[in-house]
Structures are given as C-alpha cells and as structure tokens.
C-alpha cells in the first residue's frame, strides 16, 4: 500500500531537517563536503524528497541565507527611505551593506560569494533588479542624474559598478586566506568614498 503524501506540517518539518542538515555539513566540511547524498543521509530523507523541495544543490544552499538576506534588504530599504540627501543615502546604504557582511561573513559568503560546483547545472539568472541593494543604488543615482550631479552617462551601469567595487572589496577581505589583506571593516570605507566620489560631481 502506497504511503499517504505528507501533510503541510510534515513537509515543513522535513524542510527544516533538510536545511539544518545542509547547514551542519557546510559548517563542518565546507562547500566541497556538501552533496545531495550527504544531506539526505544526515536529514534521514531520500534524495528524491530533497528534489521535491529544491531544484538543485545550489538552490538548497542559497535558501539557507534567504531569511537573513531578506532582513537586511528590508533594513536597507528603510534606511534609504529615511535619508533625503542622495549622496548621504549612497554612503549610508553601502556602509550598512558592509556592516552586514562584516558581522555575518558566512551569510555574505554563502549568499553572494557562493561558487557553484562544476557538477551542478547553471541556474537561470534572476533580474539584477531583484537585488535590493542594486535597486536602491540605481534609484539614487537616477535622482542624482536628474539633478545634473552624475559624472557618468548611465545610472544603472554606475550602480552595478558601485556594487561590484564594494562586493569585490568584501570578497577580497573575507575570502582571502592566502595573503595578508586589510580587514573588510578598514578596506571598505575608503573604497566607498572612492566610488561615490568618482560618479558624483561636487556642487
């Protein structure tokens, strides 16, 4: 006789076990030790059960950080909404992003520095506007462009470059074990000043 399908409460319990197992293995062995088979064994479920929740190992791993990333995204939106001066807004939003990455390096590494294992299929890219930080930067740079204060032609491209510059600074400081580099909390602020100063004209 076929087993009846799991009810909503049972599925939620299974999902929590799967995510907890993935987080434990990642914490113990790093990305190289994480596989669907290992997660299934740790969680006490079949590999097919995992695939009923997630399309790939990458989507499962990214789900581990969706809640804290959603929280900081809401904080960034609230912060941006509270600052009328666009230049001050750029600085404040970028500094808040850096603070989050410095306080939660594992979350930042997992959510934004996650390297897809070569054995896993490439995911369908999401629109860049889904990233709250990019959307806030682009909107603020459009505002500065309308005021004649932008030194570059394309506010969206400038927003992407601004995000890339800070992201790269954090990635270097958080992920580099091979070299002695300046800590992110010291390296990122002057990078923010440099990037903002490069795209915003003094008036």
PDB file of C-alpha atoms in Angstrom:
ATOM      1  CA  UNK A   1       0.000   0.000   0.000  1.00  0.00           C
ATOM      2  CA  UNK A   2       1.397   3.393  -1.005  1.00  0.00           C
ATOM      3  CA  UNK A   3       2.406   5.752   1.769  1.00  0.00           C
ATOM      4  CA  UNK A   4      -0.001   8.713   2.005  1.00  0.00           C
ATOM      5  CA  UNK A   5       1.511  12.049   0.960  1.00  0.00           C
ATOM      6  CA  UNK A   6       2.962  14.178   3.733  1.00  0.00           C
ATOM      7  CA  UNK A   7       0.689  16.873   5.078  1.00  0.00           C
ATOM      8  CA  UNK A   8       1.746  20.514   5.288  1.00  0.00           C
ATOM      9  CA  UNK A   9       3.097  20.221   8.835  1.00  0.00           C
ATOM     10  CA  UNK A  10       5.121  17.115   7.972  1.00  0.00           C
ATOM     11  CA  UNK A  11       6.550  18.780   4.860  1.00  0.00           C
ATOM     12  CA  UNK A  12       7.558  21.833   6.881  1.00  0.00           C
ATOM     13  CA  UNK A  13       9.300  19.559   9.391  1.00  0.00           C
ATOM     14  CA  UNK A  14      11.092  17.739   6.564  1.00  0.00           C
ATOM     15  CA  UNK A  15      12.187  21.028   5.041  1.00  0.00           C
ATOM     16  CA  UNK A  16      13.634  22.220   8.360  1.00  0.00           C
ATOM     17  CA  UNK A  17      15.555  18.930   8.737  1.00  0.00           C
ATOM     18  CA  UNK A  18      16.948  19.181   5.212  1.00  0.00           C
ATOM     19  CA  UNK A  19      18.094  22.766   5.660  1.00  0.00           C
ATOM     20  CA  UNK A  20      19.550  22.039   9.114  1.00  0.00           C
ATOM     21  CA  UNK A  21      21.491  19.077   7.717  1.00  0.00           C
ATOM     22  CA  UNK A  22      22.845  21.158   4.822  1.00  0.00           C
ATOM     23  CA  UNK A  23      23.915  23.930   7.223  1.00  0.00           C
ATOM     24  CA  UNK A  24      25.659  21.439   9.534  1.00  0.00           C
ATOM     25  CA  UNK A  25      27.593  19.765   6.719  1.00  0.00           C
ATOM     26  CA  UNK A  26      28.581  23.119   5.245  1.00  0.00           C
ATOM     27  CA  UNK A  27      29.775  24.307   8.669  1.00  0.00           C
ATOM     28  CA  UNK A  28      31.775  21.111   9.300  1.00  0.00           C
ATOM     29  CA  UNK A  29      33.246  20.375   5.858  1.00  0.00           C
ATOM     30  CA  UNK A  30      32.836  23.473   3.723  1.00  0.00           C
ATOM     31  CA  UNK A  31      31.301  23.541   0.277  1.00  0.00           C
ATOM     32  CA  UNK A  32      33.336  20.597  -1.020  1.00  0.00           C
ATOM     33  CA  UNK A  33      31.744  18.307   1.558  1.00  0.00           C
ATOM     34  CA  UNK A  34      28.169  19.209   0.699  1.00  0.00           C
ATOM     35  CA  UNK A  35      26.211  16.940  -1.624  1.00  0.00           C
ATOM     36  CA  UNK A  36      22.592  15.927  -2.014  1.00  0.00           C
ATOM     37  CA  UNK A  37      23.514  12.398  -0.931  1.00  0.00           C
ATOM     38  CA  UNK A  38      25.257  13.616   2.245  1.00  0.00           C
ATOM     39  CA  UNK A  39      22.391  15.940   3.103  1.00  0.00           C
ATOM     40  CA  UNK A  40      19.801  13.200   2.561  1.00  0.00           C
ATOM     41  CA  UNK A  41      21.703  10.839   4.844  1.00  0.00           C
ATOM     42  CA  UNK A  42      22.089  13.447   7.576  1.00  0.00           C
ATOM     43  CA  UNK A  43      18.429  14.521   7.353  1.00  0.00           C
ATOM     44  CA  UNK A  44      17.076  10.955   7.166  1.00  0.00           C
ATOM     45  CA  UNK A  45      15.198  11.511   3.910  1.00  0.00           C
ATOM     46  CA  UNK A  46      15.579  10.276   0.346  1.00  0.00           C
ATOM     47  CA  UNK A  47      17.388  12.277  -2.315  1.00  0.00           C
ATOM     48  CA  UNK A  48      14.084  12.409  -4.192  1.00  0.00           C
ATOM     49  CA  UNK A  49      12.479  14.104  -1.197  1.00  0.00           C
ATOM     50  CA  UNK A  50      15.128  16.845  -1.308  1.00  0.00           C
ATOM     51  CA  UNK A  51      14.469  17.380  -5.016  1.00  0.00           C
ATOM     52  CA  UNK A  52      10.766  17.772  -4.245  1.00  0.00           C
ATOM     53  CA  UNK A  53      11.719  20.961  -2.372  1.00  0.00           C
ATOM     54  CA  UNK A  54      14.745  22.202  -4.325  1.00  0.00           C
ATOM     55  CA  UNK A  55      15.708  22.058  -7.985  1.00  0.00           C
ATOM     56  CA  UNK A  56      19.438  21.736  -7.275  1.00  0.00           C
ATOM     57  CA  UNK A  57      22.100  21.735  -4.588  1.00  0.00           C
ATOM     58  CA  UNK A  58      22.733  25.411  -5.348  1.00  0.00           C
ATOM     59  CA  UNK A  59      19.107  26.385  -4.748  1.00  0.00           C
ATOM     60  CA  UNK A  60      19.142  24.469  -1.455  1.00  0.00           C
ATOM     61  CA  UNK A  61      22.308  26.194  -0.283  1.00  0.00           C
ATOM     62  CA  UNK A  62      21.045  29.637  -1.285  1.00  0.00           C
ATOM     63  CA  UNK A  63      17.851  29.029   0.697  1.00  0.00           C
ATOM     64  CA  UNK A  64      19.919  28.828   3.896  1.00  0.00           C
ATOM     65  CA  UNK A  65      20.627  32.533   3.664  1.00  0.00           C
ATOM     66  CA  UNK A  66      17.322  33.809   2.255  1.00  0.00           C
ATOM     67  CA  UNK A  67      15.901  34.876   5.631  1.00  0.00           C
ATOM     68  CA  UNK A  68      18.874  36.967   6.890  1.00  0.00           C
ATOM     69  CA  UNK A  69      19.386  38.462   3.423  1.00  0.00           C
ATOM     70  CA  UNK A  70      15.699  39.383   3.295  1.00  0.00           C
ATOM     71  CA  UNK A  71      16.014  41.013   6.708  1.00  0.00           C
ATOM     72  CA  UNK A  72      18.995  43.177   5.760  1.00  0.00           C
ATOM     73  CA  UNK A  73      17.305  44.068   2.463  1.00  0.00           C
ATOM     74  CA  UNK A  74      14.322  45.434   4.381  1.00  0.00           C
ATOM     75  CA  UNK A  75      16.681  47.359   6.654  1.00  0.00           C
ATOM     76  CA  UNK A  76      18.397  48.884   3.616  1.00  0.00           C
ATOM     77  CA  UNK A  77      15.048  49.975   2.177  1.00  0.00           C
ATOM     78  CA  UNK A  78      14.028  51.573   5.473  1.00  0.00           C
ATOM     79  CA  UNK A  79      17.385  53.314   5.783  1.00  0.00           C
ATOM     80  CA  UNK A  80      17.235  54.651   2.224  1.00  0.00           C
ATOM     81  CA  UNK A  81      13.713  55.900   2.771  1.00  0.00           C
ATOM     82  CA  UNK A  82      14.792  57.861   5.852  1.00  0.00           C
ATOM     83  CA  UNK A  83      17.548  59.891   4.114  1.00  0.00           C
ATOM     84  CA  UNK A  84      16.600  62.735   1.791  1.00  0.00           C
ATOM     85  CA  UNK A  85      20.087  63.695   0.598  1.00  0.00           C
ATOM     86  CA  UNK A  86      21.039  61.271  -2.211  1.00  0.00           C
ATOM     87  CA  UNK A  87      24.800  61.371  -1.608  1.00  0.00           C
ATOM     88  CA  UNK A  88      24.367  60.701   2.091  1.00  0.00           C
ATOM     89  CA  UNK A  89      21.940  57.925   1.132  1.00  0.00           C
ATOM     90  CA  UNK A  90      24.551  56.249  -1.103  1.00  0.00           C
ATOM     91  CA  UNK A  91      27.137  56.322   1.660  1.00  0.00           C
ATOM     92  CA  UNK A  92      24.731  55.092   4.335  1.00  0.00           C
ATOM     93  CA  UNK A  93      23.303  52.222   2.284  1.00  0.00           C
ATOM     94  CA  UNK A  94      26.742  50.989   1.226  1.00  0.00           C
ATOM     95  CA  UNK A  95      28.132  51.246   4.755  1.00  0.00           C
ATOM     96  CA  UNK A  96      25.143  49.295   6.096  1.00  0.00           C
ATOM     97  CA  UNK A  97      25.762  46.599   3.482  1.00  0.00           C
ATOM     98  CA  UNK A  98      29.401  46.405   4.575  1.00  0.00           C
ATOM     99  CA  UNK A  99      28.426  46.214   8.248  1.00  0.00           C
ATOM    100  CA  UNK A 100      26.167  43.250   7.498  1.00  0.00           C
ATOM    101  CA  UNK A 101      28.910  41.434   5.555  1.00  0.00           C
ATOM    102  CA  UNK A 102      31.492  42.030   8.288  1.00  0.00           C
ATOM    103  CA  UNK A 103      29.156  40.850  11.066  1.00  0.00           C
ATOM    104  CA  UNK A 104      27.918  37.834   9.093  1.00  0.00           C
ATOM    105  CA  UNK A 105      30.750  36.679   6.820  1.00  0.00           C
ATOM    106  CA  UNK A 106      29.312  33.165   6.412  1.00  0.00           C
ATOM    107  CA  UNK A 107      25.962  34.521   5.267  1.00  0.00           C
ATOM    108  CA  UNK A 108      27.591  37.011   2.910  1.00  0.00           C
ATOM    109  CA  UNK A 109      29.893  34.323   1.539  1.00  0.00           C
ATOM    110  CA  UNK A 110      27.049  31.881   1.066  1.00  0.00           C
ATOM    111  CA  UNK A 111      24.545  34.302  -0.389  1.00  0.00           C
ATOM    112  CA  UNK A 112      26.766  36.418  -2.641  1.00  0.00           C
ATOM    113  CA  UNK A 113      30.107  34.624  -2.920  1.00  0.00           C
ATOM    114  CA  UNK A 114      28.688  31.137  -3.434  1.00  0.00           C
ATOM    115  CA  UNK A 115      30.692  29.264  -6.060  1.00  0.00           C
ATOM    116  CA  UNK A 116      28.529  26.794  -7.979  1.00  0.00           C
ATOM    117  CA  UNK A 117      30.101  23.323  -8.052  1.00  0.00           C
ATOM    118  CA  UNK A 118      31.032  22.445 -11.636  1.00  0.00           C
ATOM    119  CA  UNK A 119      28.927  19.302 -11.379  1.00  0.00           C
ATOM    120  CA  UNK A 120      25.772  21.364 -10.875  1.00  0.00           C
ATOM    121  CA  UNK A 121      23.790  22.913 -13.752  1.00  0.00           C
ATOM    122  CA  UNK A 122      23.977  26.647 -14.247  1.00  0.00           C
ATOM    123  CA  UNK A 123      20.836  28.292 -12.797  1.00  0.00           C
ATOM    124  CA  UNK A 124      18.617  30.620 -14.772  1.00  0.00           C
ATOM    125  CA  UNK A 125      19.860  34.124 -13.845  1.00  0.00           C
ATOM    126  CA  UNK A 126      17.409  36.350 -11.999  1.00  0.00           C
ATOM    127  CA  UNK A 127      16.980  40.020 -12.972  1.00  0.00           C
ATOM    128  CA  UNK A 128      19.514  42.267 -11.280  1.00  0.00           C
ATOM    129  CA  UNK A 129      16.640  44.459 -10.085  1.00  0.00           C
ATOM    130  CA  UNK A 130      15.690  41.625  -7.726  1.00  0.00           C
ATOM    131  CA  UNK A 131      18.701  42.693  -5.639  1.00  0.00           C
ATOM    132  CA  UNK A 132      17.507  45.397  -3.254  1.00  0.00           C
ATOM    133  CA  UNK A 133      20.957  46.967  -2.909  1.00  0.00           C
ATOM    134  CA  UNK A 134      21.290  47.417  -6.673  1.00  0.00           C
ATOM    135  CA  UNK A 135      17.764  48.803  -6.956  1.00  0.00           C
ATOM    136  CA  UNK A 136      18.400  51.382  -4.220  1.00  0.00           C
ATOM    137  CA  UNK A 137      21.725  52.437  -5.735  1.00  0.00           C
ATOM    138  CA  UNK A 138      20.217  52.756  -9.224  1.00  0.00           C
ATOM    139  CA  UNK A 139      17.264  54.824  -7.992  1.00  0.00           C
ATOM    140  CA  UNK A 140      19.552  57.166  -6.053  1.00  0.00           C
ATOM    141  CA  UNK A 141      21.913  57.576  -8.993  1.00  0.00           C
ATOM    142  CA  UNK A 142      18.961  58.346 -11.283  1.00  0.00           C
ATOM    143  CA  UNK A 143      17.977  61.047  -8.795  1.00  0.00           C
ATOM    144  CA  UNK A 144      21.486  62.496  -8.932  1.00  0.00           C
ATOM    145  CA  UNK A 145      21.472  62.284 -12.724  1.00  0.00           C
ATOM    146  CA  UNK A 146      18.222  64.264 -12.863  1.00  0.00           C
ATOM    147  CA  UNK A 147      19.900  66.896 -10.687  1.00  0.00           C
ATOM    148  CA  UNK A 148      22.877  67.076 -13.061  1.00  0.00           C
ATOM    149  CA  UNK A 149      25.282  65.684 -10.484  1.00  0.00           C
ATOM    150  CA  UNK A 150      26.277  62.401 -12.113  1.00  0.00           C
ATOM    151  CA  UNK A 151      29.610  62.217 -13.918  1.00  0.00           C
ATOM    152  CA  UNK A 152      28.747  59.063 -15.902  1.00  0.00           C
ATOM    153  CA  UNK A 153      26.178  58.550 -18.635  1.00  0.00           C
ATOM    154  CA  UNK A 154      24.279  55.503 -17.380  1.00  0.00           C
ATOM    155  CA  UNK A 155      22.997  55.470 -13.759  1.00  0.00           C
ATOM    156  CA  UNK A 156      22.184  51.736 -13.861  1.00  0.00           C
ATOM    157  CA  UNK A 157      25.642  50.828 -15.102  1.00  0.00           C
ATOM    158  CA  UNK A 158      27.138  53.094 -12.443  1.00  0.00           C
ATOM    159  CA  UNK A 159      25.040  51.298  -9.800  1.00  0.00           C
ATOM    160  CA  UNK A 160      26.339  47.944 -10.998  1.00  0.00           C
ATOM    161  CA  UNK A 161      29.940  49.188 -10.925  1.00  0.00           C
ATOM    162  CA  UNK A 162      29.416  50.634  -7.441  1.00  0.00           C
ATOM    163  CA  UNK A 163      28.029  47.337  -6.157  1.00  0.00           C
ATOM    164  CA  UNK A 164      30.835  45.399  -7.878  1.00  0.00           C
ATOM    165  CA  UNK A 165      33.511  47.589  -6.311  1.00  0.00           C
ATOM    166  CA  UNK A 166      32.237  47.166  -2.757  1.00  0.00           C
ATOM    167  CA  UNK A 167      31.406  43.492  -3.323  1.00  0.00           C
ATOM    168  CA  UNK A 168      34.927  42.829  -4.595  1.00  0.00           C
ATOM    169  CA  UNK A 169      36.437  44.635  -1.633  1.00  0.00           C
ATOM    170  CA  UNK A 170      34.427  42.479   0.762  1.00  0.00           C
ATOM    171  CA  UNK A 171      35.217  39.333  -1.164  1.00  0.00           C
ATOM    172  CA  UNK A 172      38.938  40.018  -1.027  1.00  0.00           C
ATOM    173  CA  UNK A 173      38.899  40.694   2.691  1.00  0.00           C
ATOM    174  CA  UNK A 174      36.507  37.890   3.664  1.00  0.00           C
ATOM    175  CA  UNK A 175      37.658  35.104   1.345  1.00  0.00           C
ATOM    176  CA  UNK A 176      41.406  35.641   1.012  1.00  0.00           C
ATOM    177  CA  UNK A 177      43.287  33.225   3.253  1.00  0.00           C
ATOM    178  CA  UNK A 178      46.369  33.069   1.058  1.00  0.00           C
ATOM    179  CA  UNK A 179      47.516  36.663   1.566  1.00  0.00           C
ATOM    180  CA  UNK A 180      47.638  39.219   4.337  1.00  0.00           C
ATOM    181  CA  UNK A 181      44.991  41.739   3.287  1.00  0.00           C
ATOM    182  CA  UNK A 182      43.423  44.667   5.101  1.00  0.00           C
ATOM    183  CA  UNK A 183      40.292  43.663   7.047  1.00  0.00           C
ATOM    184  CA  UNK A 184      36.989  44.494   5.345  1.00  0.00           C
ATOM    185  CA  UNK A 185      35.920  46.982   8.006  1.00  0.00           C
ATOM    186  CA  UNK A 186      39.056  49.022   7.206  1.00  0.00           C
ATOM    187  CA  UNK A 187      39.227  48.425   3.463  1.00  0.00           C
ATOM    188  CA  UNK A 188      35.593  49.066   2.527  1.00  0.00           C
ATOM    189  CA  UNK A 189      35.008  52.652   3.815  1.00  0.00           C
ATOM    190  CA  UNK A 190      37.726  54.284   1.663  1.00  0.00           C
ATOM    191  CA  UNK A 191      36.527  52.201  -1.289  1.00  0.00           C
ATOM    192  CA  UNK A 192      33.013  53.604  -0.780  1.00  0.00           C
ATOM    193  CA  UNK A 193      34.423  57.139  -0.670  1.00  0.00           C
ATOM    194  CA  UNK A 194      36.433  56.460  -3.832  1.00  0.00           C
ATOM    195  CA  UNK A 195      33.492  55.029  -5.783  1.00  0.00           C
ATOM    196  CA  UNK A 196      30.953  57.639  -4.735  1.00  0.00           C
ATOM    197  CA  UNK A 197      33.455  60.420  -5.408  1.00  0.00           C
ATOM    198  CA  UNK A 198      34.117  59.022  -8.888  1.00  0.00           C
ATOM    199  CA  UNK A 199      30.498  59.119 -10.035  1.00  0.00           C
ATOM    200  CA  UNK A 200      29.053  62.111  -8.172  1.00  0.00           C
ATOM    201  CA  UNK A 201      30.098  65.650  -9.081  1.00  0.00           C
ATOM    202  CA  UNK A 202      30.674  68.132  -6.259  1.00  0.00           C
ATOM    203  CA  UNK A 203      28.196  71.002  -6.280  1.00  0.00           C
TER     204      UNK A 203
END
